[in-house]
Amino acid sequence: MKRQWKIALDGPSGAGKSTLARALAKELGLIYVDTGALYRTIGLYMTRKGVDVKDADAVAARLPEVRLELVYKNGSQSVLLCGEDVGDSIRTPEMSLAASAVSAIPAVREFLLDIQRDMAAKGGVVMDGRDIGTVIMPDADAKLFLVASPAARAKRRYLELTAKGVECSFEQILMETNARDEADRQRNIAPAVPAEDALFLDNSDLNLTETVAEALNLIAQKCAGKARS
Ligand code: DC
């Protein structure tokens, strides 16, 4: 029996949403929909076209040119931009900033509604983002809101970078983490606000295995008796 559950996973940057979403999708036989990739792809398109990603009018004017498709192969998502697989070109620090800028533009959020809601309507998904439980999938079977303390997130980032041989200081990363949190809190469009019926999961002191186990536990509570064929 294939489960058609809809799981929403929201939370601030760097809490580990994508890692958890991927693990949950595998565990539950669902498709992992990474909505941040859509904002990143809009950022990529605008940057390539020389459009200032902070200029809401300029970005909005170019949106009609953008054709986006989400495709899934062996459980992994690709974004096609006007037919081209964008691959890892949306994963650079520059594209993180561009995505953050375009995601604050109402016209961009509006533009991305249909593609996200179409994926949600099919069911059988775990979707991660900032507004999944509130805007994209308010009817989700379970809504998780993943958080971790700034120090825990900075430590993970520090270990990730040093493992790659990047020289950095923990204090600097912690400062950047706090600054990003502040910027995210200040923006008045689609901040990461938990849905009223969201379940909080704080993974500051949990490793990935423990986080997945706790998330499955919360999902099981919410989805009990909701098995769908
Ligand atoms: O999750 P991510 O880092 O790939 O997201 C990139 C940017 O897009 C980030 O600044 C938050 C924003 N975003 C959003 O506003 N709404 C979503 N549903 C997903 C991402």
Coordinates of C-alpha atoms and ligand atoms in Angstrom, one line a residue:
M1 CA 0.0 0.0 0.0
K2 CA 1.4 3.4 -1.0
R3 CA 1.0 6.1 1.6
Q4 CA -0.2 9.4 0.2
W5 CA 0.6 11.4 3.3
K6 CA 1.5 15.1 3.0
I7 CA 4.2 16.1 5.5
A8 CA 5.1 19.8 5.9
L9 CA 8.5 20.6 7.3
D10 CA 9.3 24.3 8.0
G11 CA 11.8 26.1 10.1
P12 CA 14.6 28.7 9.9
S13 CA 17.7 28.4 7.8
G14 CA 20.3 25.9 8.8
A15 CA 18.2 23.9 11.2
G16 CA 18.8 20.8 9.0
K17 CA 15.4 20.6 7.2
S18 CA 16.7 19.2 3.9
T19 CA 18.7 16.5 5.6
L20 CA 15.7 15.5 7.7
A21 CA 13.2 15.8 4.8
R22 CA 15.4 13.5 2.6
A23 CA 15.7 10.9 5.4
L24 CA 11.9 11.0 6.1
A25 CA 11.1 10.7 2.4
K26 CA 13.2 7.6 2.2
E27 CA 11.8 6.1 5.4
L28 CA 8.2 6.7 4.5
G29 CA 8.4 6.2 0.7
L30 CA 7.4 9.8 -0.1
I31 CA 8.8 12.3 -2.6
Y32 CA 11.0 15.0 -1.1
V33 CA 10.1 18.4 -2.5
D34 CA 12.8 21.0 -1.9
T35 CA 10.9 24.3 -2.4
G36 CA 14.0 26.4 -1.6
A37 CA 15.5 25.1 -4.9
L38 CA 12.7 27.0 -6.8
Y39 CA 13.7 30.4 -5.1
R40 CA 17.3 29.6 -5.9
T41 CA 16.5 29.0 -9.5
I42 CA 14.7 32.3 -9.9
G43 CA 17.7 33.9 -8.3
L44 CA 19.9 32.1 -10.8
Y45 CA 17.8 33.2 -13.8
M46 CA 17.8 36.9 -12.7
T47 CA 21.5 36.9 -11.9
R48 CA 22.3 35.4 -15.3
K49 CA 20.1 38.1 -17.0
G50 CA 21.9 40.9 -15.0
V51 CA 18.8 41.8 -13.1
D52 CA 19.3 43.3 -9.6
V53 CA 17.7 40.6 -7.4
K54 CA 16.8 43.3 -4.8
D55 CA 14.8 45.3 -7.4
A56 CA 11.3 43.9 -7.0
D57 CA 9.9 45.6 -10.1
A58 CA 12.7 44.5 -12.3
V59 CA 12.5 40.9 -11.1
A60 CA 8.7 40.9 -11.4
A61 CA 8.9 42.2 -15.0
R62 CA 11.2 39.2 -16.0
L63 CA 9.1 36.5 -14.3
P64 CA 7.0 35.7 -17.3
E65 CA 10.1 34.5 -19.1
V66 CA 10.8 31.9 -16.5
R67 CA 9.6 28.3 -17.1
L68 CA 10.1 26.0 -14.2
E69 CA 9.6 22.2 -14.0
L70 CA 10.3 19.8 -11.1
V71 CA 11.4 16.3 -12.1
Y72 CA 12.1 13.3 -9.9
K73 CA 14.4 10.5 -10.7
N74 CA 15.3 7.8 -8.2
G75 CA 14.0 9.9 -5.4
S76 CA 16.1 13.0 -6.2
Q77 CA 14.7 16.3 -7.4
S78 CA 16.0 18.3 -10.4
V79 CA 14.8 21.7 -11.3
L80 CA 14.5 22.5 -15.0
L81 CA 14.8 26.1 -15.9
C82 CA 13.5 26.7 -19.4
G83 CA 14.3 23.0 -20.1
E84 CA 17.9 23.1 -18.6
D85 CA 18.7 21.1 -15.5
V86 CA 20.2 23.7 -13.1
G87 CA 22.0 21.0 -11.1
D88 CA 24.4 22.4 -8.4
S89 CA 24.6 25.8 -9.9
I90 CA 21.9 26.9 -7.5
R91 CA 23.9 25.7 -4.5
T92 CA 26.6 28.4 -4.3
P93 CA 26.8 31.1 -1.5
E94 CA 25.9 33.7 -4.2
M95 CA 22.7 31.8 -5.1
S96 CA 21.8 31.5 -1.3
L97 CA 21.9 35.4 -1.2
A98 CA 20.0 35.7 -4.5
A99 CA 17.4 33.2 -3.3
S100 CA 16.9 35.1 -0.1
A101 CA 16.5 38.4 -1.9
V102 CA 13.9 37.1 -4.5
S103 CA 12.0 35.2 -1.8
A104 CA 11.1 38.5 -0.2
I105 CA 9.4 39.7 -3.4
P106 CA 5.6 39.1 -3.3
A107 CA 5.4 38.6 -7.1
V108 CA 8.0 35.8 -6.9
R109 CA 6.1 34.0 -4.1
E110 CA 2.9 34.3 -6.1
F111 CA 4.6 33.0 -9.2
L112 CA 5.8 29.9 -7.3
L113 CA 2.4 29.1 -5.7
D114 CA 1.0 26.9 -8.5
I115 CA 4.0 24.7 -9.0
Q116 CA 4.2 24.0 -5.3
R117 CA 0.5 23.5 -4.8
D118 CA 0.4 21.1 -7.8
M119 CA 3.1 19.0 -6.1
A120 CA 1.2 19.2 -2.8
A121 CA -2.1 18.2 -4.4
K122 CA -0.6 14.9 -5.7
G123 CA 0.2 13.9 -2.1
G124 CA 2.8 11.4 -1.1
V125 CA 5.2 14.2 -0.3
V126 CA 7.4 15.6 2.3
M127 CA 7.9 19.3 1.5
D128 CA 10.4 21.6 3.2
G129 CA 10.4 25.4 3.2
R130 CA 9.3 28.3 5.2
D131 CA 5.5 28.6 4.5
I132 CA 4.6 25.0 3.7
G133 CA 2.4 24.4 6.7
T134 CA 0.8 27.8 6.5
V135 CA 0.4 28.7 2.8
I136 CA 1.4 25.8 0.5
M137 CA 0.0 22.8 2.3
P138 CA -2.3 24.0 5.1
D139 CA -4.1 20.6 4.9
A140 CA -0.9 18.6 5.5
D141 CA -1.3 15.4 7.6
A142 CA 1.6 16.4 9.8
K143 CA 3.4 19.8 10.1
L144 CA 6.8 19.8 11.7
F145 CA 8.7 23.0 12.7
L146 CA 12.4 22.2 13.0
V147 CA 14.5 24.4 15.1
A148 CA 18.1 24.4 16.6
S149 CA 19.9 26.9 18.7
P150 CA 22.3 29.3 16.9
A151 CA 25.3 27.7 18.6
A152 CA 24.2 24.2 17.5
R153 CA 23.7 25.4 13.9
A154 CA 27.0 27.3 13.9
K155 CA 28.8 24.3 15.2
R156 CA 27.5 22.0 12.4
R157 CA 28.4 24.6 9.8
Y158 CA 31.9 24.9 11.3
L159 CA 32.4 21.2 11.2
E160 CA 31.1 20.9 7.7
L161 CA 33.4 23.6 6.4
T162 CA 36.5 22.4 8.3
A163 CA 35.9 18.9 7.0
K164 CA 36.1 20.4 3.5
G165 CA 39.4 22.0 4.4
V166 CA 37.9 25.6 4.5
E167 CA 39.6 27.7 7.1
C168 CA 37.1 29.5 9.3
S169 CA 36.5 30.5 12.9
F170 CA 33.5 29.2 15.0
E171 CA 33.0 32.7 16.5
Q172 CA 32.7 34.2 13.0
I173 CA 30.2 31.6 11.9
L174 CA 28.2 32.1 15.0
M175 CA 28.1 35.8 14.4
E176 CA 26.9 35.2 10.8
T177 CA 24.3 32.8 12.0
N178 CA 22.9 35.4 14.4
A179 CA 22.9 38.1 11.7
R180 CA 21.0 35.8 9.3
D181 CA 18.4 35.0 11.9
E182 CA 17.9 38.6 12.6
A183 CA 17.5 39.4 8.9
D184 CA 15.1 36.5 8.5
R185 CA 13.0 37.8 11.5
Q186 CA 12.9 41.3 10.1
R187 CA 11.6 40.5 6.7
N188 CA 7.9 40.9 6.7
I189 CA 6.9 38.5 3.9
A190 CA 6.8 34.8 4.6
P191 CA 9.0 34.6 7.6
A192 CA 9.4 31.1 8.9
V193 CA 6.3 31.2 11.1
P194 CA 5.0 27.9 12.5
A195 CA 1.5 26.9 11.6
E196 CA -0.9 26.8 14.6
D197 CA -1.0 23.1 14.5
A198 CA 2.7 22.6 13.9
L199 CA 4.7 20.3 16.1
F200 CA 8.0 21.7 17.3
L201 CA 11.2 19.6 17.0
D202 CA 14.3 21.1 18.5
N203 CA 17.3 19.1 17.4
S204 CA 20.0 21.2 19.1
D205 CA 21.1 18.2 21.1
L206 CA 20.1 15.4 18.7
N207 CA 22.1 13.7 16.0
L208 CA 20.5 12.9 12.7
T209 CA 19.4 9.4 13.7
E210 CA 17.8 10.8 16.8
T211 CA 16.2 13.6 14.9
V212 CA 14.7 11.2 12.3
A213 CA 13.4 8.9 15.1
E214 CA 11.7 11.9 16.9
A215 CA 10.2 13.2 13.6
L216 CA 8.8 9.7 12.8
N217 CA 7.4 9.6 16.3
L218 CA 5.6 12.9 15.9
I219 CA 4.4 12.0 12.4
A220 CA 3.0 8.7 13.7
Q221 CA 1.1 10.5 16.3
K222 CA -0.5 12.9 13.8
C223 CA -1.0 10.3 11.1
A224 CA -2.4 7.5 13.2
G225 CA -5.5 6.2 11.5
K226 CA -4.8 8.2 8.4
A227 CA -3.2 5.5 6.2
R228 CA -4.4 6.1 2.7
S229 CA -4.3 3.8 -0.2
Ligands
DC1 O1 16.0 26.3 2.0 P1 17.0 27.1 1.1 O2 18.2 27.7 1.8 O3 17.3 26.4 -0.2 O4 16.1 28.4 0.6 C1 16.6 29.4 -0.2 C2 15.9 30.7 0.2 O5 14.5 30.7 -0.2 C3 16.0 31.1 1.7 O6 16.4 32.4 1.8 C4 14.5 31.0 2.1 C5 13.7 31.1 0.9 N1 12.5 30.2 0.9 C6 11.3 30.7 1.2 O7 11.2 31.9 1.4 N2 10.2 29.9 1.2 C7 10.3 28.6 0.9 N3 9.2 27.8 0.9 C8 11.6 28.0 0.7 C9 12.7 28.8 0.7

